Short mmCIF file of C-alpha atoms in Angstrom, two decimals:
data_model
loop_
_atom_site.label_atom_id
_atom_site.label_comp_id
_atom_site.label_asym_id
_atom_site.label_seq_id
_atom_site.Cartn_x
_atom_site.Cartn_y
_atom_site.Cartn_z
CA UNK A 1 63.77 114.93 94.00
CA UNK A 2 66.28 117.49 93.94
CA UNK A 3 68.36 116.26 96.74
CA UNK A 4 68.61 112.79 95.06
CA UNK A 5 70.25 114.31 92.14
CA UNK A 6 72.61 116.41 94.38
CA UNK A 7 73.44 112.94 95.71
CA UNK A 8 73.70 111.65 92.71
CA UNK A 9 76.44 114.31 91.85
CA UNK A 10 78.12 113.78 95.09
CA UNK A 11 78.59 110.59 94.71
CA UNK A 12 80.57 110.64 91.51
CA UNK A 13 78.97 112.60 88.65
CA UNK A 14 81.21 115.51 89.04
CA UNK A 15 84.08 114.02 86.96
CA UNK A 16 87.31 114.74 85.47
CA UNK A 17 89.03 117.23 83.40
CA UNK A 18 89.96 115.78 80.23
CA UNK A 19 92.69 113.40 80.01
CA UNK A 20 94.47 114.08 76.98
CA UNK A 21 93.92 115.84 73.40
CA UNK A 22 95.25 115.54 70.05
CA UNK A 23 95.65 118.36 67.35
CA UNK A 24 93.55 118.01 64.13
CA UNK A 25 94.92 119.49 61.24
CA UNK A 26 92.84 122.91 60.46
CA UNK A 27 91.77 125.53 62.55
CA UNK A 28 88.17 124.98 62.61
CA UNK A 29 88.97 121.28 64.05
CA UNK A 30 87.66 118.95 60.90
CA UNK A 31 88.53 115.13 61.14
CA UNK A 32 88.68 113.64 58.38
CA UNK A 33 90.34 110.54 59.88
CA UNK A 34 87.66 108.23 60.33
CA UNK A 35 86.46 107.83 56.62
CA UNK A 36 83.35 108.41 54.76
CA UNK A 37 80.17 107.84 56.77
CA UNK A 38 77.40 106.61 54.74
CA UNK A 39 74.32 107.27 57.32
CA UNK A 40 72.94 110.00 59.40
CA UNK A 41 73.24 108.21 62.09
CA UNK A 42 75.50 105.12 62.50
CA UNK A 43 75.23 102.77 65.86
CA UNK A 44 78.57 102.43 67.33
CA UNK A 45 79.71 100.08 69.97
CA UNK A 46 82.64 101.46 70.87
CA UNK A 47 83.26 105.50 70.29
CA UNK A 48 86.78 106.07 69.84
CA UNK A 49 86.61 109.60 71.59
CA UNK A 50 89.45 109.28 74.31
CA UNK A 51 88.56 112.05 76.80
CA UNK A 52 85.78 112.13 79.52
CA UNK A 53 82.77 114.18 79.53
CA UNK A 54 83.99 117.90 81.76
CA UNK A 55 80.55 118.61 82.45
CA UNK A 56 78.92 115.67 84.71
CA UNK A 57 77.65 118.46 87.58
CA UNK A 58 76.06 120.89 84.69
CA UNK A 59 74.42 117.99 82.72
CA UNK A 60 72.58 116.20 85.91
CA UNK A 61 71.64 120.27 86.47
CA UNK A 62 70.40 120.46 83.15
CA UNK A 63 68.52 116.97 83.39
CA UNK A 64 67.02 118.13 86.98
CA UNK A 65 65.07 121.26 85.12
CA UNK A 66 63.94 119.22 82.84
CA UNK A 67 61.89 116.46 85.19
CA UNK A 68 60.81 119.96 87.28
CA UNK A 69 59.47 121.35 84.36
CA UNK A 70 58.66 119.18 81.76
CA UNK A 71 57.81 115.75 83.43
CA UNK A 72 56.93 114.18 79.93
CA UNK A 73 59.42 115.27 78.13
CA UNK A 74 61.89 113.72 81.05
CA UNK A 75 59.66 110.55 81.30
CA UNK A 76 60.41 110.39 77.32
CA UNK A 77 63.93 110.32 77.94
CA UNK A 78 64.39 109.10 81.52
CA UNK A 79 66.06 105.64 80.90
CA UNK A 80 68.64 107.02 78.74
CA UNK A 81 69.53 109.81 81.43
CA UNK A 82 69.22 107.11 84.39
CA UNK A 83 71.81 104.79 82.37
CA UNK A 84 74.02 107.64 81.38
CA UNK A 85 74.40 108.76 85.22
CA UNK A 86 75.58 105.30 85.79
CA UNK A 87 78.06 105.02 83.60
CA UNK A 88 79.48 108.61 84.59
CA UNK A 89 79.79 107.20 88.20
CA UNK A 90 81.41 103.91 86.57
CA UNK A 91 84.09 106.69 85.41
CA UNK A 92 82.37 107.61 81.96
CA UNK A 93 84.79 105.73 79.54
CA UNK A 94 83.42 105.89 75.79
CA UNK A 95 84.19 101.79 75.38
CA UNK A 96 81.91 101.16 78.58
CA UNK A 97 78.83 102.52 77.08
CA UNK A 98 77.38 99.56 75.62
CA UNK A 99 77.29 97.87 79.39
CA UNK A 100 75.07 100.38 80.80
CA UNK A 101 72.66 99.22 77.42
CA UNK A 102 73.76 102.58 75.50
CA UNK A 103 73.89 102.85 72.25
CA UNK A 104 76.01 105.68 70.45
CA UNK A 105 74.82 106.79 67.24
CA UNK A 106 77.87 108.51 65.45
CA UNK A 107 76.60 111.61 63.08
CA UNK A 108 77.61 111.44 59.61
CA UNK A 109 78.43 115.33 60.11
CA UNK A 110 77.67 118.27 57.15
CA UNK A 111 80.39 116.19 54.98
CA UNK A 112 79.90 112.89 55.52
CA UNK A 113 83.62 112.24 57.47
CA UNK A 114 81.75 113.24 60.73
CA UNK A 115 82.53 117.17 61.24
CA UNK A 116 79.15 118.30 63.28
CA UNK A 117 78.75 121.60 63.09
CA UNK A 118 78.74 123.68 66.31
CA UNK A 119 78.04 127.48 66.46
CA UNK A 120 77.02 129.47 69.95
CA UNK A 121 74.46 131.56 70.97
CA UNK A 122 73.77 133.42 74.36
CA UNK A 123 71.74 136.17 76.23
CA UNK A 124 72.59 139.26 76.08
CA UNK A 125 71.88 141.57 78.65
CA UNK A 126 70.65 145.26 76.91
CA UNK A 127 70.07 148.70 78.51
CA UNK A 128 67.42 150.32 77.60
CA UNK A 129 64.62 152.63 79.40
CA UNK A 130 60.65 152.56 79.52
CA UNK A 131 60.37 155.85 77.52
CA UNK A 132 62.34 157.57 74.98
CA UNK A 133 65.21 159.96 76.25
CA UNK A 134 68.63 161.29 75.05
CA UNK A 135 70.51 158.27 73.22
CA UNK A 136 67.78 155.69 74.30
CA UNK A 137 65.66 155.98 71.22
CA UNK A 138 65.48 152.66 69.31
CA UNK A 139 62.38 150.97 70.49
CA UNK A 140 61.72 147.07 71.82
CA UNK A 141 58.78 146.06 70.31
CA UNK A 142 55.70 143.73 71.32
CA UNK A 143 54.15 141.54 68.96
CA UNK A 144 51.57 143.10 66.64
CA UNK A 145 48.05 141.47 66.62
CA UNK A 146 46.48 140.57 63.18
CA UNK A 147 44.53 143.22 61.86
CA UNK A 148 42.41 143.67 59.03
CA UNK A 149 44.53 146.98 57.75
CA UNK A 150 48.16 144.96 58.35
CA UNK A 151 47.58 141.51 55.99
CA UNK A 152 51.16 141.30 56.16
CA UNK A 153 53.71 142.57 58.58
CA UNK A 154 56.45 145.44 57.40
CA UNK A 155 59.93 144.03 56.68
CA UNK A 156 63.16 145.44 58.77
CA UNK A 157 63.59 148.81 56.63
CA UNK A 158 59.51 149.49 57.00
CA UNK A 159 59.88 148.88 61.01
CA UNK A 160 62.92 150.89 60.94
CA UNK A 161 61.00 153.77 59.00
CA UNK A 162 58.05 154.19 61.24
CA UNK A 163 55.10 151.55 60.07
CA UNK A 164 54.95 150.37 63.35
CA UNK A 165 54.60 153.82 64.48
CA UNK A 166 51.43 154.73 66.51
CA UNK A 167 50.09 150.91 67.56
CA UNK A 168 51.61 151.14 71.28
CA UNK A 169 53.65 148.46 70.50
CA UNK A 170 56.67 149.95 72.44
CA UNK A 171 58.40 147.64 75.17
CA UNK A 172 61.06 149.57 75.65
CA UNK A 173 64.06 152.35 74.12
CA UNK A 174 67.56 151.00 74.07
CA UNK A 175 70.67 153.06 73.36
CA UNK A 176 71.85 150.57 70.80
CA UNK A 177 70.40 149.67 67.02
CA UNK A 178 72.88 146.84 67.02
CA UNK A 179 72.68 145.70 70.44
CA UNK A 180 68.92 145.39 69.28
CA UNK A 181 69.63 143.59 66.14
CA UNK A 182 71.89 141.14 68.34
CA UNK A 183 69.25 140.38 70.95
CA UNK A 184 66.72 139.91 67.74
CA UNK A 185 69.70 136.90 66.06
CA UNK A 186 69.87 135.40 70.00
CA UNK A 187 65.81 135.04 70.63
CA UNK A 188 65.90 136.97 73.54
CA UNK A 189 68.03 139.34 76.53
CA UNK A 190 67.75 140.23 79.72
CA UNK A 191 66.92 144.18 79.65
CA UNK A 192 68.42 146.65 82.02
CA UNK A 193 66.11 149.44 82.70
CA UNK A 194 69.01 151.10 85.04
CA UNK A 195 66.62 152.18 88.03
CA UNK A 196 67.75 149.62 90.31
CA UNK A 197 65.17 147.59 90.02
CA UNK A 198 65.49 143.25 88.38
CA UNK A 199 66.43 143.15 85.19
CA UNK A 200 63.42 142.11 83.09
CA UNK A 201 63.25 139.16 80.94
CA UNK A 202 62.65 140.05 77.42
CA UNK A 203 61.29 136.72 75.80
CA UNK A 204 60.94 135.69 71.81
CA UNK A 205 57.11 136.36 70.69
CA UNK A 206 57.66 136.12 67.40
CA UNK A 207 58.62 137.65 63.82
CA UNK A 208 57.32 139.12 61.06
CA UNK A 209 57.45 136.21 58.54
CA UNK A 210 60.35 138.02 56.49
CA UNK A 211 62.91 135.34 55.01
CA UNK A 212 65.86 135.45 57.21
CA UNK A 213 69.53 137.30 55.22
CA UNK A 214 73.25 136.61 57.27
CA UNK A 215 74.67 139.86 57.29
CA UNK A 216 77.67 138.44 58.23
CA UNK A 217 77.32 137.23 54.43
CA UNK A 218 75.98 139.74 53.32
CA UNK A 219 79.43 141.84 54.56
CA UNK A 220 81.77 138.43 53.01
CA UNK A 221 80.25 138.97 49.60
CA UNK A 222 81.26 143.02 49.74
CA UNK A 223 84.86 141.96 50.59
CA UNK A 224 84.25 144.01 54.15
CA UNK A 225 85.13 141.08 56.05
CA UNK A 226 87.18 137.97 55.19
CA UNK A 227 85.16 134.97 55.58
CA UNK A 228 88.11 133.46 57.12
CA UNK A 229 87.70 136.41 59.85
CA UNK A 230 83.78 136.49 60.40
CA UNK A 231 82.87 136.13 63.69
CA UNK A 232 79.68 138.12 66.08
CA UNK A 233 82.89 140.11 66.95
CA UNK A 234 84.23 141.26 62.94
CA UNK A 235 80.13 142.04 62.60
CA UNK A 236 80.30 144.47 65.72
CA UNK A 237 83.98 145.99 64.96
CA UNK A 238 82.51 146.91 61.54
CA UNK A 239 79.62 148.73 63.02
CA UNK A 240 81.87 150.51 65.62
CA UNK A 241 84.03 151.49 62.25
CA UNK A 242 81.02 153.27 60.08
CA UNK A 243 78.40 155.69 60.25
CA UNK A 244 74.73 155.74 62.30
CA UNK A 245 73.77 155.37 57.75
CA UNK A 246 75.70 152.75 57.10
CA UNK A 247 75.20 150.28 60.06
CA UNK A 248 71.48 150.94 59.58
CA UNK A 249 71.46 149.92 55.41
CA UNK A 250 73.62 146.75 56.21
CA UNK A 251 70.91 145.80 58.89
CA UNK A 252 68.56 146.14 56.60
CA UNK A 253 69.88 143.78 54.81
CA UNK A 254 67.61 141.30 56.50
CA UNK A 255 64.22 141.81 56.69
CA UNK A 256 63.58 139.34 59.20
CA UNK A 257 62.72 140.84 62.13
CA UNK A 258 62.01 139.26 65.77
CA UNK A 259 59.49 140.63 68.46
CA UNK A 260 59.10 140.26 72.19
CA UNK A 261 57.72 139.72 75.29
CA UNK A 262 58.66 140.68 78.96
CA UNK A 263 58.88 138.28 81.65
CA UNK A 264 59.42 138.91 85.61
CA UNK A 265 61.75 136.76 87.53
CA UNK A 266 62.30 134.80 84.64
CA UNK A 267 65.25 131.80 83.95
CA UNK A 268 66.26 131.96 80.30
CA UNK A 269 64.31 128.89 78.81
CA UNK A 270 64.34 127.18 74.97
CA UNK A 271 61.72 126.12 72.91
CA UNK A 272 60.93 123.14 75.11
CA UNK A 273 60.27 125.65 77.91
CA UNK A 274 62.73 124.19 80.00
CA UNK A 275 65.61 126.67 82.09
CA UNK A 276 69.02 126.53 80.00
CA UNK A 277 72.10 125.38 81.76
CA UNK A 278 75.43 126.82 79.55
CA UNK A 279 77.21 124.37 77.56
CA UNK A 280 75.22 121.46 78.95
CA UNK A 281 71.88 122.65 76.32
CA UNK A 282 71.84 122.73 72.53
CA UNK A 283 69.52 124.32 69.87
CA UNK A 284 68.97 121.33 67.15
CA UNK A 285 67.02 120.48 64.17
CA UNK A 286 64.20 119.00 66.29
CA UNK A 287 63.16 116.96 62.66
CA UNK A 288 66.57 115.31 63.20
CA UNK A 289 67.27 115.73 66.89
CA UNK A 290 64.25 115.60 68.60
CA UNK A 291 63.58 117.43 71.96
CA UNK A 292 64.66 116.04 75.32
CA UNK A 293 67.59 114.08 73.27
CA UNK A 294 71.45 113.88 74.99
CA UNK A 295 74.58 113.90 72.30
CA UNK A 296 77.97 113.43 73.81
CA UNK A 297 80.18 115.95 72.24
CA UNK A 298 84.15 116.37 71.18
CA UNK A 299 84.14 120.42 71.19
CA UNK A 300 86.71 122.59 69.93
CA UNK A 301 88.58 124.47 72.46
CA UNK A 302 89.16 128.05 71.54
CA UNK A 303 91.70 130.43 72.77
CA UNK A 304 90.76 134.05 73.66
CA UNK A 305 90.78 135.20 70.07
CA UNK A 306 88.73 132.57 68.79
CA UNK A 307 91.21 130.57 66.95
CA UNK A 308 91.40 126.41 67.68
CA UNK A 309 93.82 125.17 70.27
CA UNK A 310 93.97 121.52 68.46
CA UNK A 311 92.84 120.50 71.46
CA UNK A 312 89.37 119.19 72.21
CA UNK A 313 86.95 118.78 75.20
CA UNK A 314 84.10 116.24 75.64
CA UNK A 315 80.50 117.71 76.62
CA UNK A 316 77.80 115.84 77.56
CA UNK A 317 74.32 118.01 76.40
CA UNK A 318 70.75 118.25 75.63
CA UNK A 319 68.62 119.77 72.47
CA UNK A 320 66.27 122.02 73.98
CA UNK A 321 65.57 124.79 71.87
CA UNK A 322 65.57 125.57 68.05
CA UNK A 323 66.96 128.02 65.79
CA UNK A 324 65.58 129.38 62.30
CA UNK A 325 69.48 129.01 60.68
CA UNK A 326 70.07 125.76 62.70
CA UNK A 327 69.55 122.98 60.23
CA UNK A 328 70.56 119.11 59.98
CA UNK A 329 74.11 118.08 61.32
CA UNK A 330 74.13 121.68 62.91
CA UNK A 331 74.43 122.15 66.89
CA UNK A 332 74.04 125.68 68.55
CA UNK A 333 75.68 125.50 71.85
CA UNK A 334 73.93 127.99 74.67
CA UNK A 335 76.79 129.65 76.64
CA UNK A 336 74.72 132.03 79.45
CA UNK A 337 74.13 135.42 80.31
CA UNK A 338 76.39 138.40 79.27
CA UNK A 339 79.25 139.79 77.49
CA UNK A 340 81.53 136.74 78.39
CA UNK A 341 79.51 134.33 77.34
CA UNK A 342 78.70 136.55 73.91
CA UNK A 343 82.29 136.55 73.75
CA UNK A 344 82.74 133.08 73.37
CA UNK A 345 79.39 132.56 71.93
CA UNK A 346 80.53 134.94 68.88
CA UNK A 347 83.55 133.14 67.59
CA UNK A 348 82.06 129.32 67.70
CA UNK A 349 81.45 128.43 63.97
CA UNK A 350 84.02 124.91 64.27
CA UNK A 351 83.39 121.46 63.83
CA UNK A 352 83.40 117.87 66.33
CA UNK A 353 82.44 114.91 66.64
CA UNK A 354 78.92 113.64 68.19
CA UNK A 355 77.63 110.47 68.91
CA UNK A 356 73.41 110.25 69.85
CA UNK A 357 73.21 108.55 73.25
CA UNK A 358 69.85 106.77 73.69
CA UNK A 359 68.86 103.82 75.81
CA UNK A 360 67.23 100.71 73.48
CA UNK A 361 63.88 101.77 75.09
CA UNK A 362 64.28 105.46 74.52
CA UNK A 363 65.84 105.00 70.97
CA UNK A 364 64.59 108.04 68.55
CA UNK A 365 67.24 107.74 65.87
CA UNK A 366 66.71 103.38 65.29
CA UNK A 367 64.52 103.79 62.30
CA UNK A 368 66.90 107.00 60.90
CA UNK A 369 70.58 104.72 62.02
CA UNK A 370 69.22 101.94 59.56
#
């Protein structure tokens, strides 16, 4: 199986860079040029995106785990990725979609002018050690099992004060609170125990049914940051700038609080339990965007300090995992392992285009489009 796909890529997927951009007129790269859309989901013929999809390689890669891992989730799905791989090797124009029996369902966007929003999430990779020592004292902590004497779980400040104290539910001391808090807003982080040995797999198990409170808000509405300026990386300067006190009373700010699981020799996977490929997988709203389903993409391209380029890239991706803040006409792109890909990961909060690709067979969105 997996050598046909290599062929497959061989033989044309791998396609090329963009041809051209064009600027848009704000810096989060909104539209507002093709007018008012009136549905969630509108069938179009023709999209008028003008550049080619830049990721052919990474989304046949992406399509591969899926039929290895999921073979009814790819059976679901597998005439709409058969007919997209054939229009990539027909050279992936937008107007040629309809001859390979495609249909492109344009998203009406969080405004209704088409402006989809995308943010980024990644895993991080945390150090941390099996037992408390020195500065590796904030624990990693397992699930807790239902119990009788817990009815309800402690919110953020309770953990954070000791009620989970004395349950053995200790995965693991890291040298970070925030680094913590971080791996708790991406689901999950590779964890470093510095011994020389793998790095260990540290998957989402769960939370403790607290609502869920943006500190990144939270800092807007005490004038700390300027919304205009929040990013992952204004949350962590502001940390780096205040007291052990302080950057514990702002996390506490949200009492949601996520546990864990290890996991040996383990690919980072989504909600689908499928292994994420970067920037060819999405977290959706699977009540909009069900699982499995491909969107092509016009992404904003940032430059190194997060700011739009006017310039735009076409991605061709697949939902595969969910987020608790990722609601309707909302996209969370996955972009790998590490501090580069947190880097980028931290500024996305910009707007595209997306059109729904789905064969007439596969269709999901039919009944939503009309």
């Amino acid at each position: 199986m997996k050598g046909r796909w290599i062929k497959f890529i061989l033989g044309g997927v791998v396609i090329a860079l963009l041809a051209g951009c064009e600027s848009r007129p704000t810096d989060r790269g909104q539209q507002y040029k093709d007018g008012k859309l009136s549905q969630k989901f509108g069938l179009v013929n023709n999209p008028n995106a003008k550049n080619k999809p830049v990721n052919g390689k990474d989304f046949a890669q992406q399509v591969y785990e899926i039929s290895q891992v999921s073979p009814a989730l790819y059976n679901k799905h597998r005439d709409t990725y058969q007919a997209i791989f054939q229009w990539m090797v027909s050279g992936a124009e937008g107007p040629q979609l309809s001859q390979f029996k495609l249909g492109a369902y344009q998203m009406e966007g969080v405004d209704n002018y088409g402006n989809v929003q995308f943010t980024g999430y990644y895993t991080p990779v945390i150090h941390a050690r099996h037992t408390r020592q020195g500065e590796f004292k904030y624990p990693l902590y397992s699930m807790p099992k239902k119990s009788k004497n817990m009815r309800r779980l402690p919110d953020r400040a309770g953990i954070y004060a000791g009620e989970l104290d004395g349950l053995n539910l200790e995965l693991a001391y890291s040298n970070s609170l925030v680094d913590n808090f971080m791996m708790e807003v991406q689901g999950s982080a590779y964890v470093d125990f510095g011994d020389g040995t793998p790095m260990v797999f540290f998957a989402y198990a769960g939370k403790n049914g607290r609502a869920y409170n943006s500190i990144g808000k939270v800092l807007i509405d005490r004038n700390e940051v300027p919304r205009e300026e929040m990013s992952m990386q204004a949350i962590k300067r502001w940390t780096e700038q205040h007291s052990d006190e302080e950057v514990r009373e702002l996390l506490e700010q949200n009492p949601s609080f996520v546990f864990f699981k290890p996991r040996h020799s383990a690919p980072v996977k989504g909600a689908s339990a499928v292994p994420l490929i970067a920037k060819a997988s999405v977290a959706s709203d699977k009540t909009l965007i069900p699982p499995g389903t491909t969107i092509l993409a016009e992404v904003p391209l940032l430059d190194k300090s997060g700011k739009f380029t006017g310039k735009y890239e076409m991605r061709l991706m697949i939902a595969l995992d969910v987020g608790g803040a990722i609601k309707g006409h909302h996209f969370d792109i996955y972009q790998g392992v590490g501090d580069e890909a947190g880097h980028a990961a931290g500024f996305y909060n910009h707007y595209g285009r997306v059109w729904v690709l789905s064969a007439p067979s596969d269709s999901p969105l039919s009944s939503a489009s009309n």
